Coordinates of C-alpha atoms in Angstrom, one line a residue:
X714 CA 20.1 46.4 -14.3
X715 CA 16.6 47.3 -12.8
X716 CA 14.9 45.0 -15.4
X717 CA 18.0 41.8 -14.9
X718 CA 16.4 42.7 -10.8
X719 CA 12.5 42.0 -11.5
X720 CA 13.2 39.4 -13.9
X721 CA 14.9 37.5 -10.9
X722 CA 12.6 38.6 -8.1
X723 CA 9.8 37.5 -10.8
X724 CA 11.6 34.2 -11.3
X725 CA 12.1 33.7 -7.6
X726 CA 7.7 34.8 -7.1
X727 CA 7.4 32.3 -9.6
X728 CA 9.3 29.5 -7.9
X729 CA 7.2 30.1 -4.7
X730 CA 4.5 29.5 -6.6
X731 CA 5.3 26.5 -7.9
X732 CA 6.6 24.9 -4.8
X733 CA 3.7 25.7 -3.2
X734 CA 1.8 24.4 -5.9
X735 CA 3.8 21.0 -5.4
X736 CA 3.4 21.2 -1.7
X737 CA -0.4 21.2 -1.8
X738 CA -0.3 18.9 -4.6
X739 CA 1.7 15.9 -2.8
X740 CA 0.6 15.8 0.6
X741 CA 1.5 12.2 1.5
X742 CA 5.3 13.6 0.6
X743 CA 7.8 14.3 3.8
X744 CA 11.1 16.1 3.6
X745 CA 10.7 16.1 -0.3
X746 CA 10.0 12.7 -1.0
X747 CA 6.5 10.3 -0.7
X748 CA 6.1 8.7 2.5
X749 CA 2.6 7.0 1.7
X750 CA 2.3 3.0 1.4
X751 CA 4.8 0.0 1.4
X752 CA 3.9 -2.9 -0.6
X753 CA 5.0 -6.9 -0.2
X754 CA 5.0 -9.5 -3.0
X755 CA 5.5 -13.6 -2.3
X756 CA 6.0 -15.8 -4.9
X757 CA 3.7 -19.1 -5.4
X758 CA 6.5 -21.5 -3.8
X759 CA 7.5 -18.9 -1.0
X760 CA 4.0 -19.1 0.5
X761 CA 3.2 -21.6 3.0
X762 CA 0.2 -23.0 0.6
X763 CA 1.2 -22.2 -2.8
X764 CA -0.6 -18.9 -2.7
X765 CA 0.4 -15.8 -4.3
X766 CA 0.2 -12.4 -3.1
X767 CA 0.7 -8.6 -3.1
X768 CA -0.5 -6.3 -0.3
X769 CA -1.0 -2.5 0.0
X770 CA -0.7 -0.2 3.2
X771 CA -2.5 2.5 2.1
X772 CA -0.9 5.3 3.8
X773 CA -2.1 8.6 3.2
X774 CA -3.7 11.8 4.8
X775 CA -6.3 12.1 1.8
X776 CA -7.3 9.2 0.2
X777 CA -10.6 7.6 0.9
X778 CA -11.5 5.3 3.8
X779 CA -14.4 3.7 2.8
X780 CA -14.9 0.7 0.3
X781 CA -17.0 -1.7 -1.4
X782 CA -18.0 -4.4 -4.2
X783 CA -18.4 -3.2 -7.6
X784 CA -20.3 -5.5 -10.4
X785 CA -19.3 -6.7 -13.3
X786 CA -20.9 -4.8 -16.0
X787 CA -21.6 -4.5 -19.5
X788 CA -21.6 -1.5 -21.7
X789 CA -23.4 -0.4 -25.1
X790 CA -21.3 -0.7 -28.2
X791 CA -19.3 2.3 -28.7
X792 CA -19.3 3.9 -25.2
X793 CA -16.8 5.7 -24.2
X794 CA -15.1 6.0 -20.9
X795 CA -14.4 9.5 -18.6
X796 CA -11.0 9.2 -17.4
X797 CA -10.1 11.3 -14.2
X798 CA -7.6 11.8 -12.2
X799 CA -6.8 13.3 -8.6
X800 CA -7.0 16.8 -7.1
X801 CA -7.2 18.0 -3.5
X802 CA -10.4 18.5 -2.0
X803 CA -10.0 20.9 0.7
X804 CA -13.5 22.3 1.3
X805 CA -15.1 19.1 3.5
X806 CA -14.6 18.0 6.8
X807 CA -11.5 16.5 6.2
X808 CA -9.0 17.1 3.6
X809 CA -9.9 14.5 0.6
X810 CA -9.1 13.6 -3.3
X811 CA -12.0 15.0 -5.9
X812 CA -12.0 13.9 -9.4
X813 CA -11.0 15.6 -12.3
X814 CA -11.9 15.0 -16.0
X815 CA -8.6 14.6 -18.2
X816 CA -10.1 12.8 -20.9
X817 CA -12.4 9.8 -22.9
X818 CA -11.5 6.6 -23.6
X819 CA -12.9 3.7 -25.8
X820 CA -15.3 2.3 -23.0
X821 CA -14.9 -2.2 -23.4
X822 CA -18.2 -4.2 -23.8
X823 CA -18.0 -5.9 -20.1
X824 CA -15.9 -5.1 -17.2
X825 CA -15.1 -7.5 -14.1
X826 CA -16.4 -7.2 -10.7
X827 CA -13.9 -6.0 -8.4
X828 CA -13.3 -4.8 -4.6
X829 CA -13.8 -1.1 -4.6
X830 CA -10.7 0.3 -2.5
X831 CA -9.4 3.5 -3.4
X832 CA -6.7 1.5 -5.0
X833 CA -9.2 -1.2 -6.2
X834 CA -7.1 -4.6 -4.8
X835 CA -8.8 -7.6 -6.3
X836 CA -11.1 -8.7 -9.1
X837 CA -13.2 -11.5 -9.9
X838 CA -10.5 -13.4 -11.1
X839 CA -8.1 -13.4 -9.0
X840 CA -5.8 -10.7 -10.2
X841 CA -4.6 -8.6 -7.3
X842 CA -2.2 -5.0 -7.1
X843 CA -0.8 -3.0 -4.2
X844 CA 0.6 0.7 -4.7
X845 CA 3.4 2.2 -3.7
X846 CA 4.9 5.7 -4.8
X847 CA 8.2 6.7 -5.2
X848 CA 8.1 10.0 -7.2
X849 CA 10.9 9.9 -9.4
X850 CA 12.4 13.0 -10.9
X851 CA 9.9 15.9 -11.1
X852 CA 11.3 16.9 -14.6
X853 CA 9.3 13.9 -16.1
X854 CA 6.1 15.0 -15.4
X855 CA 3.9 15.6 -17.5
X856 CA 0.3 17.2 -17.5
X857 CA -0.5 16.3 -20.6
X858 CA -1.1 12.8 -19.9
X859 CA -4.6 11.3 -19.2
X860 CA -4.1 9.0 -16.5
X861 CA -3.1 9.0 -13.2
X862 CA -2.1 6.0 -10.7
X863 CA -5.4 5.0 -9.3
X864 CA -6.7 5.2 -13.1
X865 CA -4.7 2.8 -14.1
X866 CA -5.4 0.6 -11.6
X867 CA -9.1 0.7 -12.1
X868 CA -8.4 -0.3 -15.7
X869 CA -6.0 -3.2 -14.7
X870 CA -8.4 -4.5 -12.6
X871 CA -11.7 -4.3 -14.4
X872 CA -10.2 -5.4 -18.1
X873 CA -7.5 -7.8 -17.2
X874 CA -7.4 -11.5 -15.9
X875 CA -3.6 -11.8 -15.3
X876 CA -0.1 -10.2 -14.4
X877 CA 0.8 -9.8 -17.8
X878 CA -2.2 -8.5 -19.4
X879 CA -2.3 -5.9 -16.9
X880 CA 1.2 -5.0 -17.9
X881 CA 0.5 -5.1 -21.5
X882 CA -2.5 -2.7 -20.6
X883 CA -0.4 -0.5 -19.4
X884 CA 2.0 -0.3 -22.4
X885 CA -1.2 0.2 -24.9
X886 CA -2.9 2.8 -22.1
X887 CA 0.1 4.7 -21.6
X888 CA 1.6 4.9 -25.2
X889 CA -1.6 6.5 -26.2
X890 CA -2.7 8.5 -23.7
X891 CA 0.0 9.2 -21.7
X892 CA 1.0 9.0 -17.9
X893 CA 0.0 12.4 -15.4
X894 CA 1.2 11.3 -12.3
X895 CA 4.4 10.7 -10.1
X896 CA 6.7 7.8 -10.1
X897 CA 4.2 5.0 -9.1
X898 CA 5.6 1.2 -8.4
X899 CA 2.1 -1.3 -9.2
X900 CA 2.7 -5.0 -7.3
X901 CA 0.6 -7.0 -9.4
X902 CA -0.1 -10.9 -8.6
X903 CA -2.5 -13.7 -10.3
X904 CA -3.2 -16.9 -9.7
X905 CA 0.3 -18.4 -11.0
X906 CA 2.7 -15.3 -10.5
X907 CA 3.4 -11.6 -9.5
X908 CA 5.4 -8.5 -11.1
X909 CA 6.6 -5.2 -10.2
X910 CA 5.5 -2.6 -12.3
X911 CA 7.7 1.1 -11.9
X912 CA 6.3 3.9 -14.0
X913 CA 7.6 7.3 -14.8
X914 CA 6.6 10.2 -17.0
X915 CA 7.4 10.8 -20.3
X916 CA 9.1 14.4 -19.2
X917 CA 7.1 17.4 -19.2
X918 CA 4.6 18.8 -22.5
X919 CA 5.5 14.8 -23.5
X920 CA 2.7 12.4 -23.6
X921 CA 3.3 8.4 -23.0
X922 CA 5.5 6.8 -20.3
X923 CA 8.6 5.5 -19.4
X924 CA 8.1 1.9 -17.1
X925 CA 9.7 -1.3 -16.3
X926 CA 8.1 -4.5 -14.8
X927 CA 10.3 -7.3 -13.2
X928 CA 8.6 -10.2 -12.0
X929 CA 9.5 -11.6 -8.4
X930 CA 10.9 -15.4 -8.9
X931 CA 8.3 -18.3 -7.7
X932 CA 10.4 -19.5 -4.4
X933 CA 11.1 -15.4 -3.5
X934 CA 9.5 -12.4 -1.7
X935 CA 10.2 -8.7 -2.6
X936 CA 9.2 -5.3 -1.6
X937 CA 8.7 -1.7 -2.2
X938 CA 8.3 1.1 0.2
X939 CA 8.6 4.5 -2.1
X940 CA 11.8 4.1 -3.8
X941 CA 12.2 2.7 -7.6
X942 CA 13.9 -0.7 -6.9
X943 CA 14.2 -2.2 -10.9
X944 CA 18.2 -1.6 -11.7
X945 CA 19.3 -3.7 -14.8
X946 CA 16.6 -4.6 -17.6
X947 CA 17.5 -7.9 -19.1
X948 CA 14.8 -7.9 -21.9
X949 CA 16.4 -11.1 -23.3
X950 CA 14.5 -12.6 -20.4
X951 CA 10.9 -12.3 -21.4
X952 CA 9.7 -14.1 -18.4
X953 CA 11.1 -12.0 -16.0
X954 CA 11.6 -8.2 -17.7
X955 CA 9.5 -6.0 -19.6
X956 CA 10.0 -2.4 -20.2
X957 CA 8.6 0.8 -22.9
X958 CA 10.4 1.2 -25.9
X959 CA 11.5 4.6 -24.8
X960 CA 13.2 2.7 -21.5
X961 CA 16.9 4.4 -22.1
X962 CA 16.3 7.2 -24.5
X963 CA 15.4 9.8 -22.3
X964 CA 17.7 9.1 -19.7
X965 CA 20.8 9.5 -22.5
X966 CA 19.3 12.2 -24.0
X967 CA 19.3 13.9 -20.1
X968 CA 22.6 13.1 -19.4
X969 CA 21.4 10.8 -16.4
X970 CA 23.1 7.7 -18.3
X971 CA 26.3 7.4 -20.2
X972 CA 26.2 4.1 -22.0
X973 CA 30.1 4.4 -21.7
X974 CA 29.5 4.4 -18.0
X975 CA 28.2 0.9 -17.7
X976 CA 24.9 -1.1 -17.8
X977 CA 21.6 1.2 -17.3
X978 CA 20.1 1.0 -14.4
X979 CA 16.6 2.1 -14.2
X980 CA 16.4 3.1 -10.4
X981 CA 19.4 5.5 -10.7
X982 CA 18.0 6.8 -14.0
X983 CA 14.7 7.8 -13.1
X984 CA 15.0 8.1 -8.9
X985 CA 18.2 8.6 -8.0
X986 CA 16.8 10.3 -5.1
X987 CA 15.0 6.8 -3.5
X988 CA 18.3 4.6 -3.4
X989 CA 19.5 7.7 -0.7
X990 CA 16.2 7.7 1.2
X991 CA 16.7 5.9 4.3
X992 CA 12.7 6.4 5.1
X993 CA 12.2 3.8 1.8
X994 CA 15.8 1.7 2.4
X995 CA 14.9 0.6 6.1
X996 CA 11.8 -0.6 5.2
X997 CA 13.6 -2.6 2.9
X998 CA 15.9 -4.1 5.4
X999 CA 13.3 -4.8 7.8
X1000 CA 10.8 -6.5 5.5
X1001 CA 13.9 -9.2 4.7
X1002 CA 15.5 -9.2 7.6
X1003 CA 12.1 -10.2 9.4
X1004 CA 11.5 -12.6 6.4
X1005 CA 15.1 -14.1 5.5
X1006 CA 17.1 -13.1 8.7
X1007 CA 19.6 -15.8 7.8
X1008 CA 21.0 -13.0 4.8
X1009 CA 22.2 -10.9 7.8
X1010 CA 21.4 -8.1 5.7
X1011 CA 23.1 -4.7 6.5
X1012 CA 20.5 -1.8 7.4
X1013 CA 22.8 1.0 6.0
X1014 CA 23.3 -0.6 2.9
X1015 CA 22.1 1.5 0.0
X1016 CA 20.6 -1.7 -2.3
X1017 CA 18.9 -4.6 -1.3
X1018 CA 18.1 -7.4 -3.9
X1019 CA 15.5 -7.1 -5.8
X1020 CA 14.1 -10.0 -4.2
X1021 CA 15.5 -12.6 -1.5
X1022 CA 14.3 -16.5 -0.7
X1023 CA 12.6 -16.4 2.8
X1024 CA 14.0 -18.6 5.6
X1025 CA 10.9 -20.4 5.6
X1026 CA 7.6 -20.8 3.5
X1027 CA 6.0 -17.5 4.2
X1028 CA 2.4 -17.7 6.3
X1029 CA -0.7 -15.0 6.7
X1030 CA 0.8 -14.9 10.3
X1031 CA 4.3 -13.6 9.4
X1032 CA 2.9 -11.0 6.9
X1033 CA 0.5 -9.7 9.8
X1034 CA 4.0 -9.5 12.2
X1035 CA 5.8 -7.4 9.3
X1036 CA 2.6 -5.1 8.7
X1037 CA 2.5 -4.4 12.2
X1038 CA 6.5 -4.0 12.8
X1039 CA 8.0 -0.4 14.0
X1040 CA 11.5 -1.7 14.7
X1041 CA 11.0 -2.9 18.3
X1042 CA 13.8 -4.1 19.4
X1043 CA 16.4 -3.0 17.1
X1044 CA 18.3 0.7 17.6
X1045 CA 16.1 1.9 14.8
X1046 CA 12.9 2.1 17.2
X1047 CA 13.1 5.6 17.5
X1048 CA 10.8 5.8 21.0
X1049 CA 13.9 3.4 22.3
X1050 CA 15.5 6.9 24.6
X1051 CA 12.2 7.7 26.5
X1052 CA 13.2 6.1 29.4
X1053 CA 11.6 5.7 33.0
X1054 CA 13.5 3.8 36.1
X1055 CA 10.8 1.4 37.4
X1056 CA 10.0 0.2 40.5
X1057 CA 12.4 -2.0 40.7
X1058 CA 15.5 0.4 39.9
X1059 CA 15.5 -0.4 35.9
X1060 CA 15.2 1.6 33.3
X1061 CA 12.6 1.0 30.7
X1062 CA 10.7 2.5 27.9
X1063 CA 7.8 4.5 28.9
X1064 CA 4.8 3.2 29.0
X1065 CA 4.0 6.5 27.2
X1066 CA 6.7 6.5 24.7
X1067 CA 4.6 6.5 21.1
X1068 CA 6.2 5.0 18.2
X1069 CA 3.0 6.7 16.4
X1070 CA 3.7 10.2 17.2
X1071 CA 2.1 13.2 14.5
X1072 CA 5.4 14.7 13.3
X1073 CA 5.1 18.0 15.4
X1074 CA 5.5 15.9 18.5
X1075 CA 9.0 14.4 17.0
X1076 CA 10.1 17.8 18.1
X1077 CA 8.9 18.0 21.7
X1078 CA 11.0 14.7 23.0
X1079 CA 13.6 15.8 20.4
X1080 CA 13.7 12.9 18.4
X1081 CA 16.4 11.9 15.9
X1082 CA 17.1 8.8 13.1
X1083 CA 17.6 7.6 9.8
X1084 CA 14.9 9.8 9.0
X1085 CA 15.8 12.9 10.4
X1086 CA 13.5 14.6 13.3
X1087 CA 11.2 12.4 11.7
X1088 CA 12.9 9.6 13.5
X1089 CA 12.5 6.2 11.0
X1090 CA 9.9 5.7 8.4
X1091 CA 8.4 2.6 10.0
X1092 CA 6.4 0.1 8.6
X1093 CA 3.4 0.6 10.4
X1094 CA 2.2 3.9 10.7
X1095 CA -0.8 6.0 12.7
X1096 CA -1.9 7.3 9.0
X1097 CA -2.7 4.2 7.0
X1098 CA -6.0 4.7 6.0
X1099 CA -6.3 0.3 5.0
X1100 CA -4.4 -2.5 4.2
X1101 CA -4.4 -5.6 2.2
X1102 CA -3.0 -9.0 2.1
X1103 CA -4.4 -10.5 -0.7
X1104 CA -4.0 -14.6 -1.6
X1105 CA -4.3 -15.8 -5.4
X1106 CA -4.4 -19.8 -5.5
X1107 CA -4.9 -21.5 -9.0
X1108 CA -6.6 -24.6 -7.5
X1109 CA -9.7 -23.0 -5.8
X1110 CA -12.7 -21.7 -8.2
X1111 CA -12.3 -17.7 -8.6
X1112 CA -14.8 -16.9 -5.7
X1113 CA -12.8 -18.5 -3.2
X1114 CA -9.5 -18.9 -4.3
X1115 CA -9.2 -14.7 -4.2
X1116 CA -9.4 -13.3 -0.9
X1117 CA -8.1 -9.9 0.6
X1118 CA -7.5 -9.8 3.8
X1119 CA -8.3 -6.3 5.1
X1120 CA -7.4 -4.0 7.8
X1121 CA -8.2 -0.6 8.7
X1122 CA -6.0 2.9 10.2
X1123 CA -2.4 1.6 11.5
X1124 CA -2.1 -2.0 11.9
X1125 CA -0.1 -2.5 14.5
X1126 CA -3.3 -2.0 16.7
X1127 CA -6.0 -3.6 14.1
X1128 CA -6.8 -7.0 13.0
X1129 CA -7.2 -8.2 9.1
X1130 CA -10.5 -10.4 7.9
X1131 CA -11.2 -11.6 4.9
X1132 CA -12.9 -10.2 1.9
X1133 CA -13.4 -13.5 -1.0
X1134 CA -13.4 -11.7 -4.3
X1135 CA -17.1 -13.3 -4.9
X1136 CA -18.6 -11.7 -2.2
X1137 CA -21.7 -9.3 -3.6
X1138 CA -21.4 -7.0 -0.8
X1139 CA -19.4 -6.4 2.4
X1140 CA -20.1 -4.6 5.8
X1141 CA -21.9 -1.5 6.4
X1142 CA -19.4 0.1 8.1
X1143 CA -17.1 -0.5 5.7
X1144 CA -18.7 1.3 2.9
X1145 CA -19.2 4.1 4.9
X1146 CA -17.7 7.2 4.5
X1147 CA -15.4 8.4 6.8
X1148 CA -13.2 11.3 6.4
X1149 CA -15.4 13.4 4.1
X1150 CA -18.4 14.2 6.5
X1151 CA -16.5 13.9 9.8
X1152 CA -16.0 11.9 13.0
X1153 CA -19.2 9.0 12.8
X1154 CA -19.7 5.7 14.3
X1155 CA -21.3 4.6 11.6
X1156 CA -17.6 4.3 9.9
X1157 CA -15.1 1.2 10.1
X1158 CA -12.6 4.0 9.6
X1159 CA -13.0 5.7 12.7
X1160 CA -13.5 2.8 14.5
X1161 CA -10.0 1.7 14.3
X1162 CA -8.4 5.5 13.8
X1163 CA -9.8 6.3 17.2
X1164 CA -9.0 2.8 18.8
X1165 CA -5.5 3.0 17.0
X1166 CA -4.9 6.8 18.3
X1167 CA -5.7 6.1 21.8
X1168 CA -4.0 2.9 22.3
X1169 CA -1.1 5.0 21.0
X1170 CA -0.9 7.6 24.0
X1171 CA 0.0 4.7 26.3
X1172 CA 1.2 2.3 24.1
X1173 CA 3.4 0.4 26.3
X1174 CA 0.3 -0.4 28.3
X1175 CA -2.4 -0.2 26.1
X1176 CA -1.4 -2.3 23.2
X1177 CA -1.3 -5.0 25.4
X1178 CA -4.8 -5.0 25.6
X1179 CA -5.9 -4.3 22.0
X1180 CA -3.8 -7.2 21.1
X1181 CA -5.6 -9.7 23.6
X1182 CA -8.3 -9.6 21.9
X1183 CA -7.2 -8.9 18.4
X1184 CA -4.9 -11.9 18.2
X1185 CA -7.0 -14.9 19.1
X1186 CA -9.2 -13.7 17.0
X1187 CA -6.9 -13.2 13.9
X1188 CA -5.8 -16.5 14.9
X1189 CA -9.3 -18.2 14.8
X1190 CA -9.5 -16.4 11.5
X1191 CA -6.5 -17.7 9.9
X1192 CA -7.6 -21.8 11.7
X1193 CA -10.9 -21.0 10.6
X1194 CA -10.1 -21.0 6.8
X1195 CA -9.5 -23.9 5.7
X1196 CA -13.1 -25.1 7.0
X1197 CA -14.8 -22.3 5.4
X1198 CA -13.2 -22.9 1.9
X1199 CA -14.2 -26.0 2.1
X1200 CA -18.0 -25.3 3.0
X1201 CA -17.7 -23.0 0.2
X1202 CA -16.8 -25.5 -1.8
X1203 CA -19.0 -27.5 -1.2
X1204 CA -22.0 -25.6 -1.7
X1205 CA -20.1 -24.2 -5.0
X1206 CA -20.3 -27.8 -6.3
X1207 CA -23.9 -27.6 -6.4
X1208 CA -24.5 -23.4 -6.6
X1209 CA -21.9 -21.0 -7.2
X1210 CA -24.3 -18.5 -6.3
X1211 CA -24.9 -20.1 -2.8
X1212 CA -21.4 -20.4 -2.4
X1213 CA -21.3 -16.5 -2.9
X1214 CA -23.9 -15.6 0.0
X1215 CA -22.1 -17.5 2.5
X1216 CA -18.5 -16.0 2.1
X1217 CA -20.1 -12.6 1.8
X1218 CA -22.2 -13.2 5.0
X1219 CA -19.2 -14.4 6.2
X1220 CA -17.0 -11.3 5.4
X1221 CA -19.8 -9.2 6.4
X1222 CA -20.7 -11.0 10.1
X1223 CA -16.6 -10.6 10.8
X1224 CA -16.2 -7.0 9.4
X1225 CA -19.3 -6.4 12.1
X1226 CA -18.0 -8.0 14.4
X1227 CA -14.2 -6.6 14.2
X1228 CA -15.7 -2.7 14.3
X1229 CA -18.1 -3.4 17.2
X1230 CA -15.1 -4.8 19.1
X1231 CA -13.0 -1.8 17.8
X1232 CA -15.8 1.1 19.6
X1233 CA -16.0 -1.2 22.3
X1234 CA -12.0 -1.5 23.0
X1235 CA -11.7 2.3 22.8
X1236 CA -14.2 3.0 25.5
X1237 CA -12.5 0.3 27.3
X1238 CA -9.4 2.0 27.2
X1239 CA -11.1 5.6 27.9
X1240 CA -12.0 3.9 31.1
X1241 CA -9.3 1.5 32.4
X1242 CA -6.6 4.7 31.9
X1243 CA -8.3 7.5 32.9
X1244 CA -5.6 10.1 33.7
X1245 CA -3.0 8.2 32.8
X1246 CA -2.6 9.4 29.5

């Protein structure tokens, strides 16, 4: 009896242990599933121009801030490559990611240039991939594996020219050396198309994967904000489906699919958890109800298509207004019941309601929604460390037919310029670190996180003037670039290499000029509502 007693309390010991383990080990994970980073994909003939694209909010309370242009490279014969993956770094200013050595790989005589984000976003040629995680079950984990999520995207993007070579990467990667990470969904686009790539483990002590890409139809737009969203695998479509070999086996073999029960579906296999998380569903809703309101979409509804046909060709603009969205005027704005009466008699929102509240404060103004206390998993959030648009357009040379279009800390109160994927450098501030070292003004990072955290203490008020500044300017940006591709152009007709210098001093002179604004706003604001917030 005594020993049945410390067996259990040992078990129990045990179990702390682990879940604490798992606590300090996903920390951009709320009420036991991820809440970091929603991801939209448009088809070549839903874009306004014929441009493809993915994008990446990178939401998360560790990753890296800072970011720059790697080189292409080449490599000695028979080099081998150090794969890592990520571990919390909790001993610097802020808390961070370190690197950890899993294992070597066969290194590949030359590797492409690339923009350095934490998830890198866009090579030299075009091919582009946002990031979002949706976990998946925590039984098919496996440490065994060698590579993690922003691994695999390094590879992708250094050794691959298109959509499907990244994929088929993956499959030879991941067979051999095996997946370590969570449930990761990879939007990749090229020049001519994009795909959705979901990837499990292989279950725990297993190495390899379990993954399945869908590609997002030409005239459509799709989306995924940390929940798996492939259902049904129709590998007799080549063009649109690709999947492991081990796609169904483990899921029969764990009793989460009964052939007898009807058609796999790869979402309820592998995240069954995601298609009941409303944080990850009303993002879903929102992104096509803003894009394809015509559907009349419902937001309770537990599955949204995989991907819908917009109203209307899709422009830089409306992505911008989706990125920045936090359900204002719906009865999912969560800040909708912190009401003042006006001078006038009416009741309002507070000027000091704050969709952008740190969880803790939830609890003060005793919020409630979809989401809990949390109130609703928007779409723009006070923790995004950056986020990308990116544009992939088959009829421009490389250099200036990739461009991602960057933003730092929450959107909703910063402004996106563009980064060509031939540029040889970008901004100071931008490839300055951050986080690790502290608060600096040398930093784009902290720039926009302290513009973005003040503006939100009297948001009603204050956004109003971050935004007249920040949209005439994202406006010139978006009139201005037509003329500046075809400058570039010009000069690339007679020297690609000029036509390099003047898109990167022309991504460097805006990134500048966006971050001096961005100090400059802030102490405006510091002075306009003094003791008003």
């Amino acid at each position: 009896m005594i020993k049945s007693i410390l067996i259990a309390v040992f078990a129990m010991l045990m179990g702390a242990v682990n879940i604490a383990a798992k606590d300090i080990e996903l920390p951009d994970w709320e009420g036991g599933r991820p809440d970091g980073c929603t991801t939209i994909t448009v088809g070549k003939l839903a874009s306004d121009h014929g441009w493809v694209a993915t994008s990446h909010t990178c939401d998360s309370h560790r990753t890296r801030s800072w970011f720059d242009k790697q080189p292409a490279k080449n490599h000695e014969s028979g080099a081998m490559l150090q794969l890592v993956k990520r571990a919390n770094e909790d001993s610097l200013a802020m808390p961070a990611y370190k690197k950890i050595p899993t294992g070597k790989i066969p290194q590949v005589e030359h590797t492409y240039g690339f923009i350095n984000t934490a998830y890198p976003c866009m090579n030299e040629h075009q091919l582009a991939i946002g990031e979002s995680t949706f976990g998946g079950r925590e039984s098919l984990r496996s440490e065994k594996g060698l590579v993690d999520c922003q691994q695999l995207v390094q590879l992708m993007i250094e050794r691959c020219k298109t959509a499907r070579e990244a994929i088929e990467l993956a499959r030879v990667i991941l067979e051999k050396d095996g997946w370590n990470d969570v449930g990761e969904c990879l939007t990749i686009a090229d020049k001519k198309e994009v795909w959705q790539l979901e990837i499990v483990g292989p279950g725990a002590g297993n190495v390899g994967a379990i993954w399945a890409a869908q590609r997002v139809p030409d005239e459509h737009v799709s989306v995924n904000a940390n929940a798996s969203r492939i259902r049904r695998v129709d590998l007799s479509q080549p063009d649109y489906f690709k999947a492991s070999a081990n796609l169904t086996q483990t899921a029969q073999d764990s009793g989460w699919w009964n052939p007898d029960d009807g058609p796999f579906e790869f979402c309820y296999a592998y995240d069954p958890g995601g298609r009941q998380s409303m944080a990850a569903r009303r993002r879903e809703w929102r992104v096509f109800d803003l894009l394809a309101p015509s559907l009349k979409l419902h937001p309770n509804s537990e599955n949204y298509p995989f991907s819908v046909k917009p109203d209307s060709l899709v422009s830089l603009a409306d992505l911008v207004r989706v990125f920045q969205d936090y359900y204002e005027g719906t009865p999912f704005n969560f800040v909708k019941d912190i009401t003042v009466t006006d001078d006038s008699g009416k009741t309002i929102i507070s000027p000091l309601a704050n969709p952008f509240m740190p969880y803790d404060m939830n609890k003060v103004f005793r919020i409630n929604g979809g989401w809990g206390w949390r109130g609703e998993r928007t779409i723009a959030r006070w923790y995004t460390m950056y986020a990308t648009i990116t544009q992939s357009r088959d009829w421009l040379p490389d250099e200036i037919g990739g461009v991602v279009w960057m933003a730092m800390d929450n959107v909703a109160s910063s402004i996106y310029v563009p980064i060509y994927c031939g540029v040889t450098d970008v901004a100071e501030p931008y490839k300055t670190p951050g986080r690790v070292n502290g608060f600096t003004r040398d930093s784009a990072w902290w720039a926009f996180n302290r513009l973005g955290t003040l503006a939100a203490q009297r948001w009603g008020d204050m956004r109003h003037d971050v935004m007249d500044v920040w949209t005439p300017w994202q406006n010139e940006l978006f009139a201005n670039q037509k003329s500046i591709e075809e400058k570039a152009l010009e000069l690339y007709r007679k020297s690609p290499k000029e036509a390099r210098a003047f898109l990167t001093d022309y991504g460097i002179e805006w990134g500048n000029k966006v971050v001096d604004k961005a100090w400059e706003l802030g102490d405006f604001l510091r002075t306009k509502y003094d003791e008003k917030f």
